[in-house]
Amino acid sequence: MGKKSDASDKKRKKDEKSSGLKSKPDGPDTALAGDKEKTDAAPDERGFLSRHWDVWLLFILLVVGLFFRLSVTLWEPMIFPDSTQYASLAREIRSGEFFSSSYRIEEGFHKSRRLPPLYPALLAPFASAGTDIDHVGIALSIAMSLAAMVILYLAGVMLYGKKSALAAAGVASFHTFTIWYAWPMLTEATFTALYMGVILASVYALKKPSLTAFVLCGVMGALCYMTRDVGVSAAFVAAGGAAFKLGFIDRIGWKKTTLFTAAVILAFLAAASPYLIHIRARTGSWGLTVQMEDTSVTEQMQLFGGDRFDRDRLKGKEKQTKLIGGREARGGLDLVFLAPGLMKKLVLNMINYGSELLYKWDPTVTGFMAVSIIATLAAFKRKKDYAELMLGLWTFVWILQLWALYALITPYMVDDRYMYPLMAPAILMAGHGAAAGAEWMIETLSGERPARPEFWRRVVPLLALAAVFSALMGGMTEPDSVKRFAMLTSRSPEYAYYFTMIGATSLFCLAAAGLARFFPDSWYRNERFYILAPALLAAGLILLVFPDVTSNFNESILARPVGGKKMEALVLGRVLFRKDLYKYAPALFCLGLFVTSILRWSLKGGKADPRTASASFIAVFVLSVFLAHLPDYMDLKDRMDPHSLANKYSAGHKEAANEMKSLGIVPPGKIICSRKTFMAYYLEGTWYMDHEKKEPIPKTMDEVKELVKSGKIDYLVADSFTLKSVRPAIVRLAYGLDRIPGARVVYSRFFPNYQRVITVYEVGSEESLAVPYGRSKRERLDAARSLMQKGYYHFALKEINAALAEDENDREALLLAGQIFASYYATLLGSRLPTMALDPEVLPTLVSVSQKYAEVAPDDPQSAEKAAHFRRMFEAEKNEIMEKARSRNGR
């Protein structure tokens, strides 16, 4: 019997070797897990650091992630209007007003009470009058972002193994889209951590079914729901997954399946009951949300169309949504009839969100997600293990469900930040894809995975892999941030590509590893290898540094007509590489062959341990993604620099509000009309909203005067940046150059570091036209200089005009006036519209003042040159406006 058994074992091992399969213990397939650690019955006598190397590495990644988040964090100012809502609600929770029976749910956007309460409740303990809640919110977001990294790692270990989990945590620590919403006082970071918590709890429950595990799923789902209403589906997805796996795959019996599934739902309802009771108490009926005012959930699902301009209510660009079916559905049967229209909306919105997602994720993450799915399907094809298949694709289910939910409940693609929570599970899958790809590459290079003799079965997978990584490199090397990074770092745009090209080259080397199997083993035992490898290295480096060497040749090939069409329309690489990346293709090919040849020679020669090579592969993957993201990170860091806040809505508002409060200019409790909510929040007032027109500030000057006359507001706040962006017709309000009947300027300041002017009008009193008497011209000019140094340009102009009324040729007065109007003109730049279309007086006044100064100051050598320069700009803008007018009339 023993001899017969030994013979059968030898025969089995021989068959496994010939088929390319290795004898493995029971457990997940390496193509799926990719990096599961082998267990040994012997006790582990290694030191604590050696035994827990993954924990130490995770700690290092958390420190790295903290550095990246802090490096782009704006502690001042609050840049998202939604943050004011959470801060206001947190204060009401702390004061107890939130729990009052007289609490009204409708208080407008600024003091919105139509929000899930969990996130404001986390802020509430720090919402005392003496605490800067802005900073608390930022600290909470950063902490939750790091917590999401830990949860991502734990989920990765349970699903795919330690190497996959560490690769995912490494990318999550620095990925630019991940850190973009990791610090603002918004729910993004908190919801992402809780959403990953639901995924982790569901994975644990599916792998080790128990009543406690499924109750935890329901509780985590409730926490998601009480943070954002879209989290309501999380518990039901977990319950559905439990019912499917336990009932159809594990077949544990319908009683246990029903018990575990019901445990998820009941735990969710119990944990979410405070919010559900709150909804019932505030709205008078049971429901799932209080966010919608007069719109039901079914009507919200039926709204379709519109565009992103709808939110800003830009004059002439509104595109109202329509109701699928023409009327609100009244029951499930109506929704069945509307299914084709709802499906169209779902598909189109998912495509819109998806295009934004693929750009924000970057093609590297997307590509390795695809590798993860392929590895899971390949493992299922070999083992036919449905449990492994479900667990391998379980993360993707969570991506799809939230993606589809947002597409269904929003009329159109609203904002990329709503998709931010999907970044973490996407990175988790990408980490698995990298680990699975590493195992495949190492097996291929070391000869453990035999090459099949059939030509197409060898070539087609390699061509597909090359096409995937061509798309990856095309996406990494042409984002807009690379162009901005080029301007920041060098006058040569080629310089900006070096970082991304290093990353792309490394990824290409990994993708091209399979090409080494085309060459016989004798190559790696022959002296020809020692000639080929350095030659490939030299050729690759030369072509990478001097891409123009091959560009002309490539262009001639791509421009060659084939069947009446240019090759560039037929060549996949030209399409995927985008713009000019094709000139780098030969360099990447040579470097890829060099690196993979070295790997193959090392493995075949016994110089490297396959496990070490696999870890190196993953490390190169993480490093490559980092290098490819370096331009994006540098650009993000520059834009989030406190000294370059010109494009932030709230820049200057907190400083201006604190100054007005200290001077007692605007008392609390007033109705404040402004484009954004920041000033109303900082001044402790009520933000005005025209509920009929659904807009916070009028679009035209006539509408502004009508609003002032109506007496509906107490103060009007004009910010030159905000108005220039979305209300160009009333941007002149920010400079206070025109009188508004029934309003006077009580505060106006130019902020040079933000390149904007913030002006506050008090409604109910007229602007005084009287010139202050009893002061000499010298005193007025001294006062003007003092006011200008503090940024009070509006009030400085009053003194200057009073001085010019006495002497219109006063040299000093003209010089000061020119400086003020030059500053105003600078705030108008950077718009698609001519500055005279935004404010027709600033540039002409600057021209006239500069010409007048040149006349009275002929000894100033720069006066005439500046006057001529401003005159040329004036003529250019005038011609541009006339040309646009002619083109409109021609149409």
GROMACS .gro file of N, CA, C and O in nm, residues 20 27 54 81 116 131 148 167 176 305 345 380 413 537 563 596 683 692 714 816:
model
   80
   20GLY      N    1   0.115   2.304  -1.503
   20GLY     CA    2   0.143   2.440  -1.454
   20GLY      C    3   0.083   2.469  -1.320
   20GLY      O    4   0.088   2.581  -1.272
   27GLY      N    5  -0.739   2.646   0.064
   27GLY     CA    6  -0.747   2.789   0.093
   27GLY      C    7  -0.761   2.867  -0.034
   27GLY      O    8  -0.771   2.812  -0.143
   54ASP      N    9   0.416   4.384   0.918
   54ASP     CA   10   0.309   4.452   0.845
   54ASP      C   11   0.248   4.565   0.927
   54ASP      O   12   0.211   4.670   0.874
   81PRO      N   13  -1.912   7.596   0.131
   81PRO     CA   14  -2.032   7.650   0.197
   81PRO      C   15  -2.101   7.548   0.287
   81PRO      O   16  -2.159   7.585   0.389
  116PRO      N   17  -2.842   6.488   0.805
  116PRO     CA   18  -2.826   6.378   0.902
  116PRO      C   19  -2.743   6.426   1.020
  116PRO      O   20  -2.647   6.503   1.004
  131THR      N   21  -1.435   7.809   2.103
  131THR     CA   22  -1.361   7.712   2.022
  131THR      C   23  -1.375   7.746   1.875
  131THR      O   24  -1.485   7.777   1.828
  148ALA      N   25  -0.983   5.552   0.788
  148ALA     CA   26  -1.025   5.481   0.667
  148ALA      C   27  -0.909   5.399   0.610
  148ALA      O   28  -0.930   5.289   0.556
  167ALA      N   29  -0.019   4.737  -0.020
  167ALA     CA   30  -0.012   4.812  -0.146
  167ALA      C   31  -0.125   4.913  -0.154
  167ALA      O   32  -0.104   5.029  -0.194
  176THR      N   33  -0.371   6.183  -0.479
  176THR     CA   34  -0.413   6.322  -0.471
  176THR      C   35  -0.564   6.338  -0.454
  176THR      O   36  -0.610   6.428  -0.384
  305GLY      N   37  -3.215   6.563  -1.645
  305GLY     CA   38  -3.177   6.671  -1.735
  305GLY      C   39  -3.101   6.778  -1.661
  305GLY      O   40  -3.035   6.753  -1.561
  345LYS      N   41  -3.182   5.742  -1.755
  345LYS     CA   42  -3.120   5.835  -1.661
  345LYS      C   43  -3.007   5.768  -1.586
  345LYS      O   44  -2.898   5.827  -1.571
  380PHE      N   45  -1.164   3.157  -1.030
  380PHE     CA   46  -1.291   3.084  -1.032
  380PHE      C   47  -1.294   2.983  -1.146
  380PHE      O   48  -1.347   2.872  -1.130
  413MET      N   49  -2.511   6.491  -1.328
  413MET     CA   50  -2.384   6.474  -1.257
  413MET      C   51  -2.352   6.601  -1.182
  413MET      O   52  -2.331   6.706  -1.241
  537LEU      N   53   1.935   4.920  -2.217
  537LEU     CA   54   1.931   5.027  -2.118
  537LEU      C   55   1.973   5.160  -2.180
  537LEU      O   56   1.905   5.262  -2.162
  563GLY      N   57  -0.603   5.270  -4.655
  563GLY     CA   58  -0.743   5.257  -4.692
  563GLY      C   59  -0.818   5.388  -4.686
  563GLY      O   60  -0.935   5.391  -4.649
  596THR      N   61   1.287   4.361  -1.741
  596THR     CA   62   1.231   4.227  -1.732
  596THR      C   63   1.336   4.120  -1.765
  596THR      O   64   1.333   4.011  -1.708
  683LEU      N   65  -2.069   8.632   1.068
  683LEU     CA   66  -2.133   8.747   1.134
  683LEU      C   67  -2.255   8.706   1.217
  683LEU      O   68  -2.327   8.793   1.266
  692GLU      N   69  -3.831   8.196  -0.458
  692GLU     CA   70  -3.903   8.189  -0.587
  692GLU      C   71  -3.806   8.167  -0.702
  692GLU      O   72  -3.828   8.082  -0.788
  714ASP      N   73  -3.095   9.317   0.524
  714ASP     CA   74  -3.034   9.422   0.607
  714ASP      C   75  -2.898   9.464   0.554
  714ASP      O   76  -2.860   9.581   0.565
  816LEU      N   77  -0.203  10.809  -0.655
  816LEU     CA   78  -0.275  10.719  -0.564
  816LEU      C   79  -0.400  10.661  -0.631
  816LEU      O   80  -0.430  10.542  -0.617
   0.00000   0.00000   0.00000
